Short mmCIF file of C-alpha atoms in Angstrom, two decimals:
data_model
loop_
_atom_site.label_atom_id
_atom_site.label_comp_id
_atom_site.label_asym_id
_atom_site.label_seq_id
_atom_site.Cartn_x
_atom_site.Cartn_y
_atom_site.Cartn_z
CA UNK A 262 10.61 6.36 -16.20
CA UNK A 263 8.41 9.05 -17.71
CA UNK A 264 7.04 12.41 -16.59
CA UNK A 265 3.75 13.53 -18.23
CA UNK A 266 2.35 17.04 -17.80
CA UNK A 267 -0.95 18.13 -19.28
CA UNK A 268 -1.73 21.69 -20.31
CA UNK A 269 -4.30 24.16 -19.00
CA UNK A 270 -7.04 23.07 -21.38
CA UNK A 271 -6.61 19.33 -21.15
CA UNK A 272 -9.31 16.86 -20.36
CA UNK A 273 -8.03 13.34 -19.81
CA UNK A 274 -5.35 11.15 -21.39
CA UNK A 275 -4.85 7.42 -21.70
CA UNK A 276 -1.27 6.21 -22.10
CA UNK A 277 -1.20 2.81 -23.82
CA UNK A 278 1.84 0.61 -24.34
CA UNK A 279 2.36 -0.40 -27.96
CA UNK A 280 2.82 -4.04 -28.89
CA UNK A 281 5.12 -4.18 -31.89
CA UNK A 282 5.85 -7.28 -33.87
CA UNK A 283 7.73 -7.72 -37.13
CA UNK A 284 4.56 -7.14 -39.18
CA UNK A 285 2.13 -5.41 -36.84
CA UNK A 286 1.55 -2.72 -34.24
CA UNK A 287 -1.32 -2.86 -31.75
CA UNK A 288 -2.38 -1.13 -28.55
CA UNK A 289 -1.18 -2.91 -25.45
CA UNK A 290 -2.37 -2.35 -21.88
CA UNK A 291 -3.34 1.09 -20.57
CA UNK A 292 -0.41 2.25 -18.42
CA UNK A 293 -2.07 5.36 -17.06
CA UNK A 294 -5.25 7.39 -17.12
CA UNK A 295 -4.21 10.95 -16.40
CA UNK A 296 -6.37 13.97 -15.66
CA UNK A 297 -5.24 17.49 -14.95
CA UNK A 298 -1.98 19.33 -15.18
CA UNK A 299 0.47 16.88 -13.64
CA UNK A 300 3.21 16.07 -13.17
CA UNK A 301 2.22 12.43 -13.40
CA UNK A 302 5.09 9.96 -13.30
CA UNK A 303 5.14 6.31 -14.33
CA UNK A 304 7.39 3.47 -15.48
CA UNK A 305 7.19 1.95 -18.92
CA UNK A 306 7.19 -1.85 -18.33
CA UNK A 307 10.40 -3.54 -19.56
CA UNK A 308 8.60 -5.49 -22.28
CA UNK A 309 7.46 -2.32 -24.06
CA UNK A 310 9.67 0.19 -25.85
CA UNK A 311 7.03 2.68 -26.99
CA UNK A 312 3.53 3.88 -26.19
CA UNK A 313 0.68 5.96 -27.58
CA UNK A 314 -1.08 8.88 -25.91
CA UNK A 315 -4.81 9.10 -26.60
CA UNK A 316 -6.85 12.14 -25.62
CA UNK A 317 -10.23 11.39 -24.09
CA UNK A 318 -13.05 13.84 -23.54
CA UNK A 319 -16.21 13.25 -21.59
CA UNK A 320 -19.65 14.06 -22.94
CA UNK A 321 -20.40 17.75 -22.57
CA UNK A 322 -16.73 18.67 -22.20
CA UNK A 323 -15.92 20.84 -25.18
CA UNK A 324 -12.41 21.73 -24.00
CA UNK A 325 -10.23 18.86 -25.19
CA UNK A 326 -7.35 20.69 -26.80
CA UNK A 327 -4.22 21.91 -25.12
CA UNK A 328 -0.53 21.19 -24.94
CA UNK A 329 1.04 18.31 -23.10
CA UNK A 330 4.66 17.44 -22.38
CA UNK A 331 6.35 14.10 -21.93
CA UNK A 332 9.96 13.48 -20.96
CA UNK A 333 12.19 10.66 -19.79
CA UNK A 334 13.32 10.90 -16.15
CA UNK A 335 16.63 9.93 -14.60
CA UNK A 336 16.66 8.04 -11.30
CA UNK A 337 18.26 10.99 -9.48
CA UNK A 338 15.29 13.22 -10.47
CA UNK A 339 12.83 11.14 -8.44
CA UNK A 340 11.83 12.07 -4.90
CA UNK A 341 13.59 9.87 -2.35
CA UNK A 342 11.13 7.99 -0.13
CA UNK A 343 11.97 8.56 3.53
CA UNK A 344 10.09 9.69 6.64
CA UNK A 345 6.84 11.28 5.51
CA UNK A 346 6.11 12.19 1.88
CA UNK A 347 2.97 13.88 0.57
CA UNK A 348 1.77 14.40 -2.98
CA UNK A 349 -1.16 14.10 -5.33
CA UNK A 350 -2.26 11.99 -8.27
CA UNK A 351 0.32 9.76 -9.97
CA UNK A 352 3.91 9.75 -8.77
CA UNK A 353 7.01 7.62 -8.76
CA UNK A 354 9.34 7.56 -5.73
CA UNK A 355 12.80 6.08 -5.31
CA UNK A 356 13.40 3.87 -2.26
CA UNK A 357 16.96 2.88 -1.44
CA UNK A 358 16.65 1.19 1.96
CA UNK A 359 16.04 -2.34 3.16
CA UNK A 360 12.70 -3.94 4.02
CA UNK A 361 10.33 -1.43 5.64
CA UNK A 362 6.70 -0.88 6.58
CA UNK A 363 4.94 1.89 4.69
CA UNK A 364 1.79 3.55 6.00
CA UNK A 365 -0.38 5.14 3.29
CA UNK A 366 -3.45 7.33 3.30
CA UNK A 367 -5.39 9.12 0.60
CA UNK A 368 -6.45 12.40 2.21
CA UNK A 369 -8.69 13.43 -0.70
CA UNK A 370 -10.09 11.73 -3.76
CA UNK A 371 -11.20 8.14 -4.04
CA UNK A 372 -8.06 6.29 -2.99
CA UNK A 373 -5.51 4.66 -5.19
CA UNK A 374 -3.05 1.87 -5.80
CA UNK A 375 0.58 1.26 -4.81
CA UNK A 376 2.94 -0.86 -6.90
CA UNK A 377 6.59 -1.67 -6.19
CA UNK A 378 9.20 -2.38 -8.89
CA UNK A 379 12.67 -3.74 -8.19
CA UNK A 380 15.68 -2.02 -9.72
CA UNK A 381 17.12 -5.24 -11.10
CA UNK A 382 17.25 -6.13 -14.80
CA UNK A 383 14.02 -8.13 -14.48
CA UNK A 384 12.20 -5.09 -13.08
CA UNK A 385 9.66 -7.30 -11.32
CA UNK A 386 6.50 -5.46 -10.38
CA UNK A 387 4.64 -6.28 -7.17
CA UNK A 388 1.16 -4.89 -6.49
CA UNK A 389 1.06 -3.73 -2.85
CA UNK A 390 -2.61 -2.68 -2.66
CA UNK A 391 -5.76 -3.78 -4.45
CA UNK A 392 -8.25 -1.47 -6.10
CA UNK A 393 -8.85 1.96 -4.66
CA UNK A 394 -7.38 1.48 -1.17
CA UNK A 395 -7.89 4.51 1.12
CA UNK A 396 -5.43 3.75 3.94
CA UNK A 397 -3.37 0.96 5.42
CA UNK A 398 0.13 -0.43 5.80
CA UNK A 399 2.21 -2.43 3.30
CA UNK A 400 5.72 -3.91 3.27
CA UNK A 401 8.40 -2.64 0.92
CA UNK A 402 10.73 -5.59 0.18
CA UNK A 403 13.86 -3.50 -0.35
CA UNK A 404 15.40 -1.12 -2.87
CA UNK A 405 13.23 -0.10 -5.81
CA UNK A 406 10.59 2.25 -7.21
CA UNK A 407 7.20 2.92 -5.63
CA UNK A 408 4.48 3.76 -8.17
CA UNK A 409 1.51 5.69 -6.75
CA UNK A 410 -1.61 5.68 -8.94
CA UNK A 411 -4.72 7.56 -8.00
CA UNK A 412 -6.54 10.86 -8.04
CA UNK A 413 -6.38 13.17 -5.07
CA UNK A 414 -3.87 13.92 -2.33
CA UNK A 415 -1.97 11.20 -0.46
CA UNK A 416 0.47 10.82 2.46
CA UNK A 417 3.08 8.08 2.94
CA UNK A 418 4.94 7.35 6.19
CA UNK A 419 7.99 5.09 6.14
CA UNK A 420 8.77 2.91 9.16
CA UNK A 421 11.97 0.81 8.90
CA UNK A 422 11.47 -2.87 9.84
CA UNK A 423 14.02 -2.64 12.67
CA UNK A 424 11.88 -0.01 14.44
CA UNK A 425 8.92 -2.40 14.44
CA UNK A 426 10.53 -4.76 16.94
CA UNK A 427 9.26 -4.62 20.47
CA UNK A 428 11.77 -3.80 23.16
CA UNK A 429 12.64 -6.46 25.71
CA UNK A 430 11.83 -5.66 29.32
CA UNK A 431 13.69 -7.11 32.27
CA UNK A 432 11.85 -10.08 33.85
CA UNK A 433 9.30 -9.23 36.51
CA UNK A 434 8.60 -5.70 35.29
CA UNK A 435 5.28 -4.67 33.81
CA UNK A 436 4.57 -1.90 31.39
#
């Protein structure tokens, strides 16, 4: 788990996993495209042990220099997902409950993507939304990490599965 923070004069960064073999090193998949100051949190997939940060500047943007900071996070440093949580851009939340429904909404920006990763050795990743989803409801399968990827502000609302059941009414009574 990593925490990336850009500096005041940063433009945009691409974080690529590095594929390393006995005789070669090549860029793997792009793990994150980060703009702004941060913090932006993400998980390095289990297959990869290192990555490369590449600065990217858009045409006409002359300000591409500036400091950035990267550090490894411990699980207890992550925000615990429960009730309602708000944030912006990329984040990584810890979820320690059982199966639950999660309502999500991007309140600014162009939407984003939610991915869930189990805390087991396999670290299986499950994509919960496709593309730049703006709002909806997804199911969290159990304990793990919720990766939020997107630009703009977002709000998450957790609803435990047990609260989704309808109550039984005595026979002959109408609502």
